[in-house]
CSV table of C-alpha atoms in Angstrom, one decimal:
chain,number,residue,atom,x,y,z
X,35,GLU,CA,22.4,48.0,30.4
X,36,THR,CA,21.4,44.9,28.5
X,37,GLY,CA,19.6,43.3,31.4
X,38,VAL,CA,22.0,40.3,31.3
X,39,THR,CA,25.2,40.6,33.4
X,40,GLN,CA,28.2,38.2,33.5
X,41,THR,CA,31.1,37.9,35.9
X,42,PRO,CA,33.9,37.9,35.7
X,43,ARG,CA,34.5,39.7,32.4
X,44,HIS,CA,38.0,38.3,32.1
X,45,LEU,CA,39.5,35.1,33.5
X,46,VAL,CA,42.9,33.5,33.3
X,47,MET,CA,43.2,30.0,34.7
X,48,GLY,CA,45.6,27.1,34.7
X,49,MET,CA,44.6,23.7,33.6
X,50,THR,CA,44.3,22.4,37.1
X,51,ASN,CA,42.2,25.2,38.5
X,52,LYS,CA,38.5,25.2,39.2
X,53,LYS,CA,36.5,28.3,38.5
X,54,SER,CA,32.9,29.3,37.8
X,55,LEU,CA,31.3,31.8,35.5
X,56,LYS,CA,28.2,33.6,36.6
X,57,CYS,CA,25.3,35.0,34.6
X,58,GLU,CA,22.3,36.9,35.9
X,59,GLN,CA,19.4,38.2,34.0
X,60,HIS,CA,17.0,41.0,35.2
X,61,LEU,CA,14.5,40.7,32.4
X,62,GLY,CA,12.0,38.3,33.9
X,63,HIS,CA,13.0,35.6,31.5
X,64,ASN,CA,12.7,31.9,32.2
X,65,ALA,CA,15.2,30.4,29.7
X,66,MET,CA,18.9,30.8,29.8
X,67,TYR,CA,21.7,29.7,27.5
X,68,TRP,CA,25.5,29.3,27.5
X,69,TYR,CA,27.4,29.9,24.2
X,70,LYS,CA,31.0,29.5,23.3
X,71,GLN,CA,32.7,31.6,20.8
X,72,SER,CA,36.2,30.5,19.7
X,73,ALA,CA,38.3,32.6,17.4
X,74,LYS,CA,37.2,32.6,13.8
X,75,LYS,CA,34.2,30.3,14.5
X,76,PRO,CA,30.5,30.9,14.8
X,77,LEU,CA,28.9,30.8,18.2
X,78,GLU,CA,28.3,27.3,19.5
X,79,LEU,CA,25.3,26.6,21.8
X,80,MET,CA,26.5,24.7,24.8
X,81,PHE,CA,23.6,24.4,27.2
X,82,VAL,CA,20.0,25.5,27.5
X,83,TYR,CA,17.9,25.7,30.6
X,84,SER,CA,14.2,26.3,30.4
X,85,LEU,CA,12.1,26.7,33.5
X,86,GLU,CA,15.3,25.7,35.4
X,87,GLU,CA,15.5,22.4,33.7
X,88,ARG,CA,18.3,21.5,31.3
X,89,VAL,CA,16.7,20.9,27.9
X,90,GLU,CA,19.8,20.8,25.7
X,91,ASN,CA,23.4,19.7,26.0
X,92,ASN,CA,25.3,19.9,22.8
X,93,SER,CA,27.9,17.3,23.4
X,94,VAL,CA,29.9,19.5,25.6
X,95,PRO,CA,32.9,17.9,27.5
X,96,SER,CA,32.2,17.0,31.1
X,97,ARG,CA,34.9,19.5,32.3
X,98,PHE,CA,32.1,22.1,31.7
X,99,SER,CA,29.3,21.8,34.2
X,100,PRO,CA,26.3,24.1,34.2
X,101,GLU,CA,24.0,25.0,37.1
X,102,CYS,CA,20.8,26.9,37.1
X,103,PRO,CA,19.6,27.4,40.7
X,104,ASN,CA,16.7,29.6,39.6
X,105,SER,CA,15.4,31.4,36.5
X,106,SER,CA,17.5,34.4,37.1
X,107,HIS,CA,20.9,32.8,37.6
X,108,LEU,CA,23.1,30.5,35.5
X,109,PHE,CA,26.5,29.2,36.3
X,110,LEU,CA,29.2,27.4,34.3
X,111,HIS,CA,31.6,25.5,36.5
X,112,LEU,CA,35.0,24.9,34.9
X,113,HIS,CA,37.6,22.3,35.9
X,114,THR,CA,40.7,20.8,34.4
X,115,LEU,CA,40.2,22.8,31.2
X,116,GLN,CA,42.5,22.7,28.2
X,117,PRO,CA,44.1,25.5,26.3
X,118,GLU,CA,41.7,25.0,23.4
X,119,ASP,CA,38.9,25.9,25.8
X,120,SER,CA,40.1,29.5,25.7
X,121,ALA,CA,37.2,31.5,24.2
X,122,LEU,CA,34.5,34.1,24.8
X,123,TYR,CA,31.7,32.5,26.8
X,124,LEU,CA,28.4,34.2,26.3
X,125,CYS,CA,25.2,33.9,28.4
X,126,ALA,CA,21.8,34.7,27.0
X,127,SER,CA,18.2,34.7,28.2
X,128,SER,CA,14.7,34.6,26.7
X,129,GLN,CA,11.2,33.6,27.5
X,130,ALA,CA,10.9,29.9,27.3
X,131,TYR,CA,9.7,28.4,24.1
X,132,SER,CA,6.0,27.7,24.3
X,133,GLY,CA,4.8,26.9,20.8
X,134,PRO,CA,5.2,28.6,17.5
X,135,SER,CA,5.7,32.0,18.9
X,136,PRO,CA,9.4,32.7,18.8
X,137,ARG,CA,11.5,34.3,21.6
X,138,THR,CA,14.2,36.9,21.2
X,139,GLN,CA,17.4,36.1,23.0
X,140,TYR,CA,19.3,38.8,24.9
X,141,PHE,CA,23.0,38.4,25.5
X,142,GLY,CA,25.3,39.3,28.3
X,143,PRO,CA,28.7,41.0,27.6
X,144,GLY,CA,30.6,37.7,27.9
X,145,THR,CA,33.5,36.3,29.8
X,146,ARG,CA,36.8,36.2,28.0
X,147,LEU,CA,38.6,33.0,29.2
X,148,LEU,CA,42.2,32.2,28.8
X,149,VAL,CA,43.5,28.8,29.8
X,150,LEU,CA,47.2,28.4,30.3
G,200,GLY,CA,21.0,20.1,11.3
G,201,ILE,CA,20.1,23.4,9.7
G,202,GLN,CA,22.9,25.2,7.9
G,203,VAL,CA,23.3,29.0,8.1
G,204,GLU,CA,25.6,30.8,5.7
G,205,GLN,CA,26.4,34.5,5.6
G,206,SER,CA,27.9,36.5,2.9
G,207,PRO,CA,30.2,38.2,2.3
G,208,PRO,CA,32.6,36.9,5.0
G,209,ASP,CA,34.5,40.2,5.1
G,210,LEU,CA,33.6,43.7,4.0
G,211,ILE,CA,35.5,47.0,4.1
G,212,LEU,CA,33.5,50.2,3.6
G,213,GLN,CA,34.3,53.8,3.3
G,214,GLU,CA,32.4,55.8,5.9
G,215,GLY,CA,29.1,56.9,4.4
G,216,ALA,CA,28.7,54.0,2.1
G,217,ASN,CA,25.7,51.6,2.0
G,218,SER,CA,25.9,47.8,2.3
G,219,THR,CA,23.8,44.7,2.2
G,220,LEU,CA,24.6,41.6,4.2
G,221,ARG,CA,23.0,38.2,3.4
G,222,CYS,CA,22.0,35.2,5.5
G,223,ASN,CA,20.9,32.0,3.8
G,224,PHE,CA,19.5,29.1,5.7
G,225,SER,CA,18.8,25.5,4.6
G,226,ASP,CA,15.5,24.8,6.4
G,227,SER,CA,12.3,26.5,7.5
G,228,VAL,CA,12.7,28.7,10.5
G,229,ASN,CA,10.4,30.3,13.0
G,230,ASN,CA,12.9,32.7,14.5
G,231,LEU,CA,15.6,34.8,13.0
G,232,GLN,CA,17.7,37.4,14.7
G,233,TRP,CA,20.4,39.7,13.5
G,234,PHE,CA,23.2,40.6,16.0
G,235,HIS,CA,26.1,43.0,16.0
G,236,GLN,CA,29.2,41.9,17.9
G,237,ASN,CA,31.3,44.9,18.7
G,238,PRO,CA,35.1,44.8,18.9
G,239,TRP,CA,34.9,44.1,22.6
G,240,GLY,CA,32.9,40.9,21.9
G,241,GLN,CA,29.5,42.1,23.1
G,242,LEU,CA,26.5,40.9,21.2
G,243,ILE,CA,23.8,43.4,20.5
G,244,ASN,CA,20.4,42.3,19.4
G,245,LEU,CA,19.5,44.3,16.2
G,246,PHE,CA,16.4,42.7,14.8
G,247,TYR,CA,14.1,39.9,15.5
G,248,ILE,CA,12.7,39.2,12.1
G,249,PRO,CA,11.3,35.8,11.1
G,250,SER,CA,9.6,37.4,8.2
G,251,GLY,CA,8.8,40.8,6.6
G,252,THR,CA,10.8,44.0,6.9
G,253,LYS,CA,11.8,46.2,9.8
G,254,GLN,CA,13.7,49.4,10.1
G,255,ASN,CA,15.6,51.0,12.9
G,256,GLY,CA,17.4,54.2,12.1
G,257,ARG,CA,20.1,53.5,9.5
G,258,LEU,CA,19.5,49.7,9.7
G,259,SER,CA,16.8,47.7,8.1
G,260,ALA,CA,16.3,44.0,7.6
G,261,THR,CA,14.1,41.8,5.4
G,262,THR,CA,13.4,38.1,5.7
G,263,VAL,CA,11.9,36.1,2.9
G,264,ALA,CA,11.1,32.9,4.8
G,265,THR,CA,9.7,31.1,1.8
G,266,GLU,CA,13.0,31.5,0.0
G,267,ARG,CA,15.1,31.0,3.1
G,268,TYR,CA,17.1,34.1,3.3
G,269,SER,CA,17.4,37.4,5.2
G,270,LEU,CA,19.1,40.6,4.3
G,271,LEU,CA,20.5,43.3,6.6
G,272,TYR,CA,20.9,46.8,5.1
G,273,ILE,CA,23.3,49.3,6.5
G,274,SER,CA,23.0,52.8,5.1
G,275,SER,CA,25.4,55.8,5.6
G,276,SER,CA,27.8,53.5,7.5
G,277,GLN,CA,29.8,54.9,10.4
G,278,THR,CA,33.0,53.7,12.0
G,279,THR,CA,31.0,52.5,15.0
G,280,ASP,CA,29.2,50.0,12.7
G,281,SER,CA,32.5,48.0,12.6
G,282,GLY,CA,32.4,44.5,14.0
G,283,VAL,CA,30.9,41.2,13.1
G,284,TYR,CA,27.3,40.7,12.1
G,285,PHE,CA,25.6,37.4,12.9
G,286,CYS,CA,22.3,36.0,11.9
G,287,ALA,CA,20.9,33.3,14.1
G,288,VAL,CA,17.9,31.0,13.4
G,289,ARG,CA,15.7,28.6,15.2
G,290,SER,CA,14.4,25.9,12.9
G,291,SER,CA,10.7,25.1,12.9
G,292,GLY,CA,10.0,22.2,15.2
G,293,GLY,CA,13.3,22.7,17.1
G,294,TYR,CA,12.7,23.2,20.8
G,295,GLN,CA,15.3,25.8,21.7
G,296,LYS,CA,18.2,25.1,19.4
G,297,VAL,CA,19.6,28.3,17.9
G,298,THR,CA,22.1,28.1,15.1
G,299,PHE,CA,24.4,31.0,14.3
G,300,GLY,CA,25.8,31.8,10.9
G,301,THR,CA,29.5,32.3,10.3
G,302,GLY,CA,29.2,36.0,10.4
G,303,THR,CA,30.2,39.0,8.3
G,304,LYS,CA,33.2,41.0,9.5
G,305,LEU,CA,32.6,44.6,8.7
G,306,GLN,CA,35.3,47.3,8.9
G,307,VAL,CA,34.2,50.9,8.2
G,308,ILE,CA,37.1,53.2,7.5
G,309,PRO,CA,37.0,57.0,7.9
């Protein structure tokens, strides 16, 4: 039990579908993150929410739309994806950054997405 | 942005052998973590180590922040140690941005 859960664990979708990935953390954290891991590439940070406010958006295409309704839940809404979007999508959480003291990130198990 | 390089990119070990993985980064950092990604893709947090040395069982890590590198030591390796090891850093002054290294893929054979 990592304290961060993600659903679904596997998802196959067509390019015209709309789906959502869900992340939930049970660690009392107030910052959450979406990462993308493509084959043979390092993890890429997509979005950061701190105190339910989006604080970082790393030039992610608009077909990916995040939503953070509260500090425990994070969604990634997907629509009109491309085959190159197939990847492992990882959610993480931590305490929000509040000065020089760093914060450890804890990861969920990931959602493996295949876009056909 | 900060660059994070890991070496070696690939490593094959006989069970029981020891190894050292390296992470170099191009700028000062205030947060460094080591992760193990198992064959199922799950990332496990191993160490939070912005400086100094920590040990946890057969694993230990050392970060020399002034020289901008970190080392992960694996002793008496086991087949369950197989997977990809990532280091991730947060640069000083950066709000939340975390940059991952390219990873070291480790395969431990019986």
